[in-house]
Amino acid sequence: MQPIETERLVIRTLGLDDWPEVFAYAADPEVMKFIPEKPYTPEATMAFAADNPVVDGLPSKFAVTLKPDGRLIGTLTLHLINSRFRCREIGWVFHPAYHGQGYAGEAALALLRHAFAEGNIRRVVATCDPRNTASWRIMEGLGFRREGHFLRDVRLADGGWHDEYFYAILDEEWAARVGGGK
Ligand SMILES: CC(C)(COP(=O)(O)OP(=O)(O)OC[C@H]1O[C@@H](n2cnc3c(N)ncnc32)[C@H](O)[C@@H]1OP(=O)(O)O)[C@@H](O)C(=O)NCCC(=O)NCCS
Protein backbone atom coordinates (compact mmCIF):
# COMPACT_ATOMS: atom_id res chain seq x y z
CA MET A 1 0.00 0.00 0.00
CA GLN A 2 1.19 3.51 -0.78
CA PRO A 3 1.57 5.60 2.40
CA ILE A 4 -1.40 7.84 3.23
CA GLU A 5 -0.61 11.45 4.09
CA THR A 6 -2.62 13.76 6.30
CA GLU A 7 -1.77 17.28 7.39
CA ARG A 8 0.51 16.07 10.21
CA LEU A 9 0.91 12.33 9.69
CA VAL A 10 2.01 9.55 7.35
CA ILE A 11 0.20 6.23 7.72
CA ARG A 12 2.02 3.24 6.27
CA THR A 13 2.07 -0.56 6.46
CA LEU A 14 3.41 -1.83 9.82
CA GLY A 15 6.39 -4.19 9.63
CA LEU A 16 8.67 -6.18 11.91
CA ASP A 17 11.29 -3.37 12.01
CA ASP A 18 8.75 -1.17 13.79
CA TRP A 19 8.58 -3.38 16.87
CA PRO A 20 10.92 -1.36 19.19
CA GLU A 21 8.87 1.81 18.68
CA VAL A 22 5.63 -0.09 19.31
CA PHE A 23 7.12 -1.75 22.39
CA ALA A 24 7.97 1.71 23.81
CA TYR A 25 4.27 2.18 24.64
CA ALA A 26 2.62 -1.25 24.27
CA ALA A 27 4.59 -2.49 27.29
CA ASP A 28 2.98 0.23 29.45
CA PRO A 29 0.17 -1.21 31.66
CA GLU A 30 -1.57 2.21 31.72
CA VAL A 31 -1.74 2.31 27.90
CA MET A 32 -3.05 -1.28 27.81
CA LYS A 33 -5.52 -1.05 30.69
CA PHE A 34 -8.62 -1.11 28.44
CA ILE A 35 -7.24 -3.72 26.03
CA PRO A 36 -7.95 -7.41 26.64
CA GLU A 37 -4.35 -8.34 25.81
CA LYS A 38 -1.70 -7.99 28.52
CA PRO A 39 1.06 -5.35 28.17
CA TYR A 40 3.35 -6.61 25.41
CA THR A 41 6.63 -8.42 25.92
CA PRO A 42 9.35 -7.90 23.26
CA GLU A 43 8.39 -11.28 21.75
CA ALA A 44 4.68 -10.44 21.64
CA THR A 45 5.47 -7.05 20.06
CA MET A 46 7.61 -8.68 17.37
CA ALA A 47 4.85 -11.17 16.63
CA PHE A 48 2.28 -8.33 16.47
CA ALA A 49 4.40 -6.27 14.06
CA ALA A 50 5.37 -9.18 11.83
CA ASP A 51 1.88 -10.67 11.40
CA ASN A 52 0.26 -8.29 8.93
CA PRO A 53 -1.87 -10.08 6.32
CA VAL A 54 -2.87 -8.07 3.24
CA VAL A 55 -6.40 -8.75 1.94
CA ASP A 56 -7.87 -7.00 -1.11
CA GLY A 57 -4.73 -4.86 -1.24
CA LEU A 58 -5.26 -3.61 2.30
CA PRO A 59 -2.92 -4.54 5.19
CA SER A 60 -4.29 -5.33 8.66
CA LYS A 61 -1.91 -3.11 10.66
CA PHE A 62 -0.58 0.40 10.10
CA ALA A 63 2.17 2.54 11.60
CA VAL A 64 1.15 6.13 12.27
CA THR A 65 4.19 8.38 11.96
CA LEU A 66 4.83 12.08 12.44
CA LYS A 67 5.66 13.98 9.27
CA PRO A 68 8.81 15.87 10.31
CA ASP A 69 10.94 12.85 11.23
CA GLY A 70 8.92 9.68 10.60
CA ARG A 71 8.70 8.90 14.33
CA LEU A 72 6.14 6.15 15.04
CA ILE A 73 3.53 7.49 17.50
CA GLY A 74 0.90 4.76 17.29
CA THR A 75 -0.70 1.95 15.37
CA LEU A 76 -4.04 1.45 13.73
CA THR A 77 -5.44 -2.02 13.10
CA LEU A 78 -8.04 -2.93 10.51
CA HIS A 79 -8.45 -6.66 10.94
CA LEU A 80 -10.61 -8.62 8.53
CA ILE A 81 -13.17 -10.31 10.76
CA ASN A 82 -15.48 -11.72 8.06
CA SER A 83 -14.37 -11.98 4.43
CA ARG A 84 -17.78 -13.16 3.12
CA PHE A 85 -19.49 -10.15 4.67
CA ARG A 86 -16.51 -7.84 3.91
CA CYS A 87 -16.34 -6.69 7.51
CA ARG A 88 -13.27 -5.31 9.31
CA GLU A 89 -12.63 -4.14 12.86
CA ILE A 90 -10.69 -0.93 13.47
CA GLY A 91 -8.54 -0.27 16.53
CA TRP A 92 -6.03 2.33 17.76
CA VAL A 93 -3.23 2.44 20.33
CA PHE A 94 -1.00 5.52 20.59
CA HIS A 95 2.08 6.49 22.61
CA PRO A 96 0.88 8.42 25.70
CA ALA A 97 3.23 11.33 24.93
CA TYR A 98 1.02 12.01 21.89
CA HIS A 99 -2.46 11.56 23.37
CA GLY A 100 -5.01 14.38 23.38
CA GLN A 101 -3.74 16.12 20.25
CA GLY A 102 -6.21 14.66 17.78
CA TYR A 103 -3.68 12.33 16.16
CA ALA A 104 -5.71 9.12 16.52
CA GLY A 105 -8.84 10.73 15.06
CA GLU A 106 -6.87 12.29 12.19
CA ALA A 107 -5.19 8.98 11.36
CA ALA A 108 -8.38 6.90 11.60
CA LEU A 109 -10.30 9.29 9.33
CA ALA A 110 -7.61 9.09 6.65
CA LEU A 111 -7.33 5.30 6.90
CA LEU A 112 -11.10 4.79 6.67
CA ARG A 113 -11.29 7.14 3.68
CA HIS A 114 -8.71 4.99 1.92
CA ALA A 115 -10.12 1.67 3.12
CA PHE A 116 -13.74 2.32 2.07
CA ALA A 117 -12.58 3.67 -1.30
CA GLU A 118 -10.06 0.92 -2.12
CA GLY A 119 -10.40 -2.00 0.29
CA ASN A 120 -13.64 -3.79 -0.74
CA ILE A 121 -15.27 -3.15 2.65
CA ARG A 122 -18.99 -3.15 3.53
CA ARG A 123 -18.92 -2.64 7.27
CA VAL A 124 -16.37 -1.57 9.87
CA VAL A 125 -16.90 -2.30 13.57
CA ALA A 126 -15.14 -0.95 16.64
CA THR A 127 -15.37 -1.83 20.33
CA CYS A 128 -14.16 -0.23 23.55
CA ASP A 129 -14.63 -0.11 27.29
CA PRO A 130 -17.34 2.48 28.18
CA ARG A 131 -14.79 4.16 30.49
CA ASN A 132 -12.50 4.74 27.50
CA THR A 133 -14.04 8.08 26.57
CA ALA A 134 -11.27 9.07 24.15
CA SER A 135 -11.85 5.87 22.16
CA TRP A 136 -15.64 6.09 21.81
CA ARG A 137 -15.44 9.82 21.08
CA ILE A 138 -13.23 8.98 18.10
CA MET A 139 -15.79 6.38 16.95
CA GLU A 140 -18.66 8.86 17.21
CA GLY A 141 -16.59 11.61 15.58
CA LEU A 142 -16.05 9.31 12.61
CA GLY A 143 -19.78 8.61 12.32
CA PHE A 144 -19.91 5.15 13.85
CA ARG A 145 -23.26 4.22 15.47
CA ARG A 146 -23.37 2.57 18.89
CA GLU A 147 -25.02 -0.80 18.21
CA GLY A 148 -24.69 -2.35 21.61
CA HIS A 149 -23.56 -2.23 25.19
CA PHE A 150 -22.40 -5.69 26.21
CA LEU A 151 -22.34 -6.38 29.93
CA ARG A 152 -19.25 -7.84 31.57
CA ASP A 153 -18.15 -9.71 28.42
CA VAL A 154 -14.44 -8.74 28.36
CA ARG A 155 -11.73 -9.74 30.81
CA LEU A 156 -9.00 -7.10 31.22
CA ALA A 157 -5.50 -7.30 32.74
CA ASP A 158 -6.92 -6.41 36.18
CA GLY A 159 -8.59 -9.84 36.13
CA GLY A 160 -12.12 -8.38 36.21
CA TRP A 161 -14.98 -8.72 33.73
CA HIS A 162 -15.87 -5.42 32.05
CA ASP A 163 -18.54 -3.95 29.78
CA GLU A 164 -17.98 -3.19 26.12
CA TYR A 165 -19.51 -0.70 23.68
CA PHE A 166 -19.96 -2.03 20.15
CA TYR A 167 -19.98 0.46 17.25
CA ALA A 168 -20.28 0.09 13.46
CA ILE A 169 -20.50 2.03 10.23
CA LEU A 170 -21.67 0.76 6.82
CA ASP A 171 -20.14 1.73 3.48
CA GLU A 172 -23.29 3.66 2.49
CA GLU A 173 -23.23 5.57 5.78
CA TRP A 174 -19.59 6.41 5.19
CA ALA A 175 -20.30 7.54 1.62
CA ALA A 176 -23.17 9.75 2.79
CA ARG A 177 -20.88 11.19 5.41
CA VAL A 178 -17.77 11.94 3.38
CA GLY A 179 -19.42 12.31 -0.03
CA GLY A 180 -18.99 9.35 -2.30
CA GLY A 181 -16.60 7.46 -0.03
CA LYS A 182 -13.51 8.86 -1.72
C1 LIG B 1 -7.72 5.98 22.59
C2 LIG B 1 -6.54 6.77 22.04
C3 LIG B 1 -5.99 6.06 20.79
C4 LIG B 1 -7.00 8.18 21.68
O1 LIG B 1 -5.91 8.84 21.04
P1 LIG B 1 -5.80 10.44 20.98
O2 LIG B 1 -4.85 10.76 19.87
O3 LIG B 1 -5.52 10.95 22.34
O4 LIG B 1 -7.27 10.81 20.55
P2 LIG B 1 -7.72 12.24 20.01
O5 LIG B 1 -6.76 13.29 20.49
O6 LIG B 1 -7.97 12.07 18.54
O7 LIG B 1 -9.06 12.48 20.84
C5 LIG B 1 -10.22 11.78 20.55
C6 LIG B 1 -11.38 12.36 21.32
O8 LIG B 1 -11.30 11.96 22.70
C7 LIG B 1 -11.22 13.09 23.54
N1 LIG B 1 -10.24 12.73 24.56
C8 LIG B 1 -8.91 12.55 24.40
N2 LIG B 1 -8.38 12.13 25.58
C9 LIG B 1 -9.41 12.07 26.48
C10 LIG B 1 -9.50 11.70 27.84
N3 LIG B 1 -8.43 11.30 28.52
N4 LIG B 1 -10.73 11.75 28.43
C11 LIG B 1 -11.81 12.14 27.75
N5 LIG B 1 -11.79 12.49 26.43
C12 LIG B 1 -10.60 12.45 25.82
C13 LIG B 1 -10.75 14.23 22.67
O9 LIG B 1 -11.20 15.47 23.17
C14 LIG B 1 -11.42 13.88 21.37
O10 LIG B 1 -12.80 14.18 21.42
P3 LIG B 1 -13.45 15.19 20.39
O11 LIG B 1 -12.99 14.72 19.00
O12 LIG B 1 -14.90 15.02 20.61
O13 LIG B 1 -12.86 16.51 20.75
C15 LIG B 1 -5.41 6.89 23.10
O14 LIG B 1 -5.96 7.46 24.26
C16 LIG B 1 -4.75 5.57 23.44
O15 LIG B 1 -3.86 5.12 22.74
N6 LIG B 1 -5.21 4.94 24.53
C17 LIG B 1 -4.60 3.70 25.00
C18 LIG B 1 -4.96 2.53 24.11
C19 LIG B 1 -6.46 2.35 23.97
O16 LIG B 1 -7.19 2.38 24.96
N7 LIG B 1 -6.89 2.13 22.73
C20 LIG B 1 -8.30 1.94 22.43
C21 LIG B 1 -8.76 0.59 22.78
S1 LIG B 1 -10.49 0.41 22.35
mmCIF file of C-alpha atoms and ligand atoms in Angstrom:
data_model
loop_
_atom_site.group_PDB
_atom_site.id
_atom_site.type_symbol
_atom_site.label_atom_id
_atom_site.label_comp_id
_atom_site.label_asym_id
_atom_site.label_seq_id
_atom_site.Cartn_x
_atom_site.Cartn_y
_atom_site.Cartn_z
ATOM 1 C CA MET A 1 0.000 0.000 0.000
ATOM 2 C CA GLN A 2 1.191 3.515 -0.777
ATOM 3 C CA PRO A 3 1.569 5.596 2.401
ATOM 4 C CA ILE A 4 -1.398 7.836 3.226
ATOM 5 C CA GLU A 5 -0.608 11.453 4.092
ATOM 6 C CA THR A 6 -2.621 13.764 6.303
ATOM 7 C CA GLU A 7 -1.767 17.276 7.392
ATOM 8 C CA ARG A 8 0.514 16.068 10.210
ATOM 9 C CA LEU A 9 0.913 12.326 9.687
ATOM 10 C CA VAL A 10 2.013 9.554 7.353
ATOM 11 C CA ILE A 11 0.199 6.229 7.717
ATOM 12 C CA ARG A 12 2.022 3.238 6.266
ATOM 13 C CA THR A 13 2.070 -0.562 6.464
ATOM 14 C CA LEU A 14 3.405 -1.827 9.815
ATOM 15 C CA GLY A 15 6.387 -4.191 9.635
ATOM 16 C CA LEU A 16 8.675 -6.181 11.907
ATOM 17 C CA ASP A 17 11.292 -3.368 12.013
ATOM 18 C CA ASP A 18 8.748 -1.165 13.794
ATOM 19 C CA TRP A 19 8.582 -3.382 16.874
ATOM 20 C CA PRO A 20 10.920 -1.359 19.192
ATOM 21 C CA GLU A 21 8.868 1.809 18.683
ATOM 22 C CA VAL A 22 5.627 -0.087 19.308
ATOM 23 C CA PHE A 23 7.124 -1.748 22.387
ATOM 24 C CA ALA A 24 7.974 1.711 23.812
ATOM 25 C CA TYR A 25 4.268 2.184 24.645
ATOM 26 C CA ALA A 26 2.621 -1.248 24.266
ATOM 27 C CA ALA A 27 4.589 -2.488 27.291
ATOM 28 C CA ASP A 28 2.980 0.230 29.449
ATOM 29 C CA PRO A 29 0.171 -1.207 31.657
ATOM 30 C CA GLU A 30 -1.566 2.210 31.725
ATOM 31 C CA VAL A 31 -1.737 2.310 27.897
ATOM 32 C CA MET A 32 -3.047 -1.278 27.812
ATOM 33 C CA LYS A 33 -5.518 -1.047 30.687
ATOM 34 C CA PHE A 34 -8.619 -1.114 28.436
ATOM 35 C CA ILE A 35 -7.240 -3.717 26.034
ATOM 36 C CA PRO A 36 -7.950 -7.411 26.643
ATOM 37 C CA GLU A 37 -4.347 -8.338 25.808
ATOM 38 C CA LYS A 38 -1.697 -7.987 28.517
ATOM 39 C CA PRO A 39 1.063 -5.350 28.170
ATOM 40 C CA TYR A 40 3.346 -6.609 25.415
ATOM 41 C CA THR A 41 6.634 -8.424 25.924
ATOM 42 C CA PRO A 42 9.348 -7.902 23.264
ATOM 43 C CA GLU A 43 8.389 -11.282 21.748
ATOM 44 C CA ALA A 44 4.678 -10.437 21.639
ATOM 45 C CA THR A 45 5.469 -7.053 20.057
ATOM 46 C CA MET A 46 7.613 -8.679 17.367
ATOM 47 C CA ALA A 47 4.847 -11.169 16.630
ATOM 48 C CA PHE A 48 2.285 -8.333 16.470
ATOM 49 C CA ALA A 49 4.402 -6.265 14.060
ATOM 50 C CA ALA A 50 5.372 -9.180 11.828
ATOM 51 C CA ASP A 51 1.885 -10.670 11.403
ATOM 52 C CA ASN A 52 0.264 -8.289 8.932
ATOM 53 C CA PRO A 53 -1.873 -10.076 6.324
ATOM 54 C CA VAL A 54 -2.873 -8.068 3.241
ATOM 55 C CA VAL A 55 -6.399 -8.747 1.943
ATOM 56 C CA ASP A 56 -7.865 -6.997 -1.115
ATOM 57 C CA GLY A 57 -4.726 -4.855 -1.240
ATOM 58 C CA LEU A 58 -5.261 -3.607 2.302
ATOM 59 C CA PRO A 59 -2.925 -4.539 5.193
ATOM 60 C CA SER A 60 -4.294 -5.330 8.658
ATOM 61 C CA LYS A 61 -1.908 -3.112 10.660
ATOM 62 C CA PHE A 62 -0.582 0.397 10.100
ATOM 63 C CA ALA A 63 2.167 2.540 11.599
ATOM 64 C CA VAL A 64 1.151 6.135 12.267
ATOM 65 C CA THR A 65 4.191 8.378 11.962
ATOM 66 C CA LEU A 66 4.825 12.077 12.441
ATOM 67 C CA LYS A 67 5.660 13.983 9.270
ATOM 68 C CA PRO A 68 8.813 15.871 10.306
ATOM 69 C CA ASP A 69 10.941 12.846 11.230
ATOM 70 C CA GLY A 70 8.922 9.684 10.604
ATOM 71 C CA ARG A 71 8.697 8.900 14.335
ATOM 72 C CA LEU A 72 6.140 6.155 15.045
ATOM 73 C CA ILE A 73 3.530 7.492 17.500
ATOM 74 C CA GLY A 74 0.898 4.763 17.294
ATOM 75 C CA THR A 75 -0.698 1.948 15.375
ATOM 76 C CA LEU A 76 -4.044 1.445 13.725
ATOM 77 C CA THR A 77 -5.441 -2.016 13.101
ATOM 78 C CA LEU A 78 -8.038 -2.934 10.509
ATOM 79 C CA HIS A 79 -8.454 -6.664 10.939
ATOM 80 C CA LEU A 80 -10.614 -8.621 8.531
ATOM 81 C CA ILE A 81 -13.174 -10.311 10.760
ATOM 82 C CA ASN A 82 -15.479 -11.719 8.064
ATOM 83 C CA SER A 83 -14.372 -11.979 4.434
ATOM 84 C CA ARG A 84 -17.777 -13.159 3.121
ATOM 85 C CA PHE A 85 -19.486 -10.147 4.670
ATOM 86 C CA ARG A 86 -16.507 -7.837 3.907
ATOM 87 C CA CYS A 87 -16.344 -6.688 7.515
ATOM 88 C CA ARG A 88 -13.266 -5.312 9.311
ATOM 89 C CA GLU A 89 -12.628 -4.138 12.864
ATOM 90 C CA ILE A 90 -10.693 -0.925 13.466
ATOM 91 C CA GLY A 91 -8.537 -0.272 16.526
ATOM 92 C CA TRP A 92 -6.029 2.326 17.761
ATOM 93 C CA VAL A 93 -3.231 2.437 20.327
ATOM 94 C CA PHE A 94 -0.997 5.515 20.594
ATOM 95 C CA HIS A 95 2.076 6.490 22.612
ATOM 96 C CA PRO A 96 0.882 8.419 25.703
ATOM 97 C CA ALA A 97 3.234 11.328 24.927
ATOM 98 C CA TYR A 98 1.015 12.012 21.888
ATOM 99 C CA HIS A 99 -2.464 11.560 23.375
ATOM 100 C CA GLY A 100 -5.011 14.380 23.380
ATOM 101 C CA GLN A 101 -3.742 16.120 20.247
ATOM 102 C CA GLY A 102 -6.209 14.662 17.776
ATOM 103 C CA TYR A 103 -3.675 12.327 16.162
ATOM 104 C CA ALA A 104 -5.708 9.117 16.518
ATOM 105 C CA GLY A 105 -8.840 10.732 15.055
ATOM 106 C CA GLU A 106 -6.868 12.289 12.189
ATOM 107 C CA ALA A 107 -5.188 8.979 11.364
ATOM 108 C CA ALA A 108 -8.380 6.896 11.598
ATOM 109 C CA LEU A 109 -10.298 9.291 9.331
ATOM 110 C CA ALA A 110 -7.610 9.086 6.653
ATOM 111 C CA LEU A 111 -7.329 5.302 6.902
ATOM 112 C CA LEU A 112 -11.103 4.792 6.668
ATOM 113 C CA ARG A 113 -11.292 7.143 3.683
ATOM 114 C CA HIS A 114 -8.710 4.990 1.918
ATOM 115 C CA ALA A 115 -10.121 1.669 3.122
ATOM 116 C CA PHE A 116 -13.737 2.325 2.071
ATOM 117 C CA ALA A 117 -12.579 3.666 -1.301
ATOM 118 C CA GLU A 118 -10.062 0.922 -2.124
ATOM 119 C CA GLY A 119 -10.404 -1.999 0.289
ATOM 120 C CA ASN A 120 -13.636 -3.791 -0.735
ATOM 121 C CA ILE A 121 -15.266 -3.146 2.648
ATOM 122 C CA ARG A 122 -18.988 -3.154 3.527
ATOM 123 C CA ARG A 123 -18.919 -2.638 7.266
ATOM 124 C CA VAL A 124 -16.369 -1.574 9.874
ATOM 125 C CA VAL A 125 -16.899 -2.296 13.565
ATOM 126 C CA ALA A 126 -15.136 -0.955 16.644
ATOM 127 C CA THR A 127 -15.367 -1.827 20.331
ATOM 128 C CA CYS A 128 -14.165 -0.227 23.548
ATOM 129 C CA ASP A 129 -14.634 -0.112 27.286
ATOM 130 C CA PRO A 130 -17.339 2.479 28.180
ATOM 131 C CA ARG A 131 -14.788 4.157 30.487
ATOM 132 C CA ASN A 132 -12.496 4.737 27.501
ATOM 133 C CA THR A 133 -14.036 8.083 26.569
ATOM 134 C CA ALA A 134 -11.271 9.068 24.145
ATOM 135 C CA SER A 135 -11.846 5.868 22.163
ATOM 136 C CA TRP A 136 -15.638 6.095 21.809
ATOM 137 C CA ARG A 137 -15.436 9.824 21.084
ATOM 138 C CA ILE A 138 -13.227 8.981 18.102
ATOM 139 C CA MET A 139 -15.788 6.384 16.952
ATOM 140 C CA GLU A 140 -18.663 8.859 17.212
ATOM 141 C CA GLY A 141 -16.595 11.609 15.582
ATOM 142 C CA LEU A 142 -16.051 9.309 12.610
ATOM 143 C CA GLY A 143 -19.785 8.614 12.317
ATOM 144 C CA PHE A 144 -19.909 5.154 13.853
ATOM 145 C CA ARG A 145 -23.257 4.218 15.471
ATOM 146 C CA ARG A 146 -23.372 2.571 18.892
ATOM 147 C CA GLU A 147 -25.022 -0.800 18.211
ATOM 148 C CA GLY A 148 -24.687 -2.350 21.612
ATOM 149 C CA HIS A 149 -23.562 -2.227 25.192
ATOM 150 C CA PHE A 150 -22.405 -5.687 26.215
ATOM 151 C CA LEU A 151 -22.339 -6.384 29.928
ATOM 152 C CA ARG A 152 -19.249 -7.840 31.569
ATOM 153 C CA ASP A 153 -18.150 -9.705 28.420
ATOM 154 C CA VAL A 154 -14.439 -8.744 28.356
ATOM 155 C CA ARG A 155 -11.726 -9.737 30.807
ATOM 156 C CA LEU A 156 -9.000 -7.105 31.221
ATOM 157 C CA ALA A 157 -5.503 -7.301 32.740
ATOM 158 C CA ASP A 158 -6.924 -6.409 36.182
ATOM 159 C CA GLY A 159 -8.594 -9.839 36.131
ATOM 160 C CA GLY A 160 -12.118 -8.382 36.215
ATOM 161 C CA TRP A 161 -14.979 -8.720 33.732
ATOM 162 C CA HIS A 162 -15.873 -5.416 32.053
ATOM 163 C CA ASP A 163 -18.545 -3.951 29.784
ATOM 164 C CA GLU A 164 -17.983 -3.186 26.116
ATOM 165 C CA TYR A 165 -19.509 -0.704 23.680
ATOM 166 C CA PHE A 166 -19.961 -2.026 20.154
ATOM 167 C CA TYR A 167 -19.984 0.461 17.254
ATOM 168 C CA ALA A 168 -20.282 0.087 13.463
ATOM 169 C CA ILE A 169 -20.499 2.031 10.231
ATOM 170 C CA LEU A 170 -21.667 0.760 6.821
ATOM 171 C CA ASP A 171 -20.144 1.733 3.477
ATOM 172 C CA GLU A 172 -23.293 3.660 2.493
ATOM 173 C CA GLU A 173 -23.232 5.568 5.775
ATOM 174 C CA TRP A 174 -19.590 6.412 5.191
ATOM 175 C CA ALA A 175 -20.297 7.536 1.618
ATOM 176 C CA ALA A 176 -23.169 9.750 2.787
ATOM 177 C CA ARG A 177 -20.879 11.189 5.415
ATOM 178 C CA VAL A 178 -17.772 11.944 3.375
ATOM 179 C CA GLY A 179 -19.417 12.314 -0.033
ATOM 180 C CA GLY A 180 -18.989 9.347 -2.300
ATOM 181 C CA GLY A 181 -16.603 7.455 -0.028
ATOM 182 C CA LYS A 182 -13.510 8.855 -1.723
HETATM 183 C C1 LIG B 1 -7.721 5.981 22.586
HETATM 184 C C2 LIG B 1 -6.536 6.768 22.045
HETATM 185 C C3 LIG B 1 -5.987 6.062 20.792
HETATM 186 C C4 LIG B 1 -6.995 8.180 21.683
HETATM 187 O O1 LIG B 1 -5.910 8.840 21.044
HETATM 188 P P1 LIG B 1 -5.801 10.436 20.978
HETATM 189 O O2 LIG B 1 -4.846 10.763 19.871
HETATM 190 O O3 LIG B 1 -5.519 10.948 22.343
HETATM 191 O O4 LIG B 1 -7.267 10.814 20.552
HETATM 192 P P2 LIG B 1 -7.721 12.236 20.015
HETATM 193 O O5 LIG B 1 -6.758 13.291 20.490
HETATM 194 O O6 LIG B 1 -7.971 12.072 18.541
HETATM 195 O O7 LIG B 1 -9.058 12.477 20.840
HETATM 196 C C5 LIG B 1 -10.225 11.781 20.552
HETATM 197 C C6 LIG B 1 -11.376 12.364 21.324
HETATM 198 O O8 LIG B 1 -11.298 11.959 22.698
HETATM 199 C C7 LIG B 1 -11.223 13.086 23.545
HETATM 200 N N1 LIG B 1 -10.242 12.731 24.562
HETATM 201 C C8 LIG B 1 -8.913 12.545 24.404
HETATM 202 N N2 LIG B 1 -8.384 12.133 25.577
HETATM 203 C C9 LIG B 1 -9.408 12.069 26.477
HETATM 204 C C10 LIG B 1 -9.503 11.699 27.839
HETATM 205 N N3 LIG B 1 -8.432 11.302 28.525
HETATM 206 N N4 LIG B 1 -10.730 11.749 28.434
HETATM 207 C C11 LIG B 1 -11.813 12.140 27.752
HETATM 208 N N5 LIG B 1 -11.794 12.486 26.428
HETATM 209 C C12 LIG B 1 -10.598 12.447 25.820
HETATM 210 C C13 LIG B 1 -10.754 14.227 22.666
HETATM 211 O O9 LIG B 1 -11.197 15.475 23.168
HETATM 212 C C14 LIG B 1 -11.423 13.875 21.370
HETATM 213 O O10 LIG B 1 -12.800 14.176 21.424
HETATM 214 P P3 LIG B 1 -13.447 15.194 20.386
HETATM 215 O O11 LIG B 1 -12.992 14.720 19.005
HETATM 216 O O12 LIG B 1 -14.901 15.025 20.607
HETATM 217 O O13 LIG B 1 -12.862 16.512 20.754
HETATM 218 C C15 LIG B 1 -5.412 6.892 23.102
HETATM 219 O O14 LIG B 1 -5.961 7.459 24.257
HETATM 220 C C16 LIG B 1 -4.752 5.571 23.437
HETATM 221 O O15 LIG B 1 -3.855 5.118 22.736
HETATM 222 N N6 LIG B 1 -5.208 4.941 24.531
HETATM 223 C C17 LIG B 1 -4.599 3.703 24.999
HETATM 224 C C18 LIG B 1 -4.959 2.535 24.105
HETATM 225 C C19 LIG B 1 -6.463 2.352 23.973
HETATM 226 O O16 LIG B 1 -7.190 2.376 24.961
HETATM 227 N N7 LIG B 1 -6.889 2.125 22.728
HETATM 228 C C20 LIG B 1 -8.300 1.938 22.429
HETATM 229 C C21 LIG B 1 -8.765 0.590 22.777
HETATM 230 S S1 LIG B 1 -10.491 0.408 22.349
#
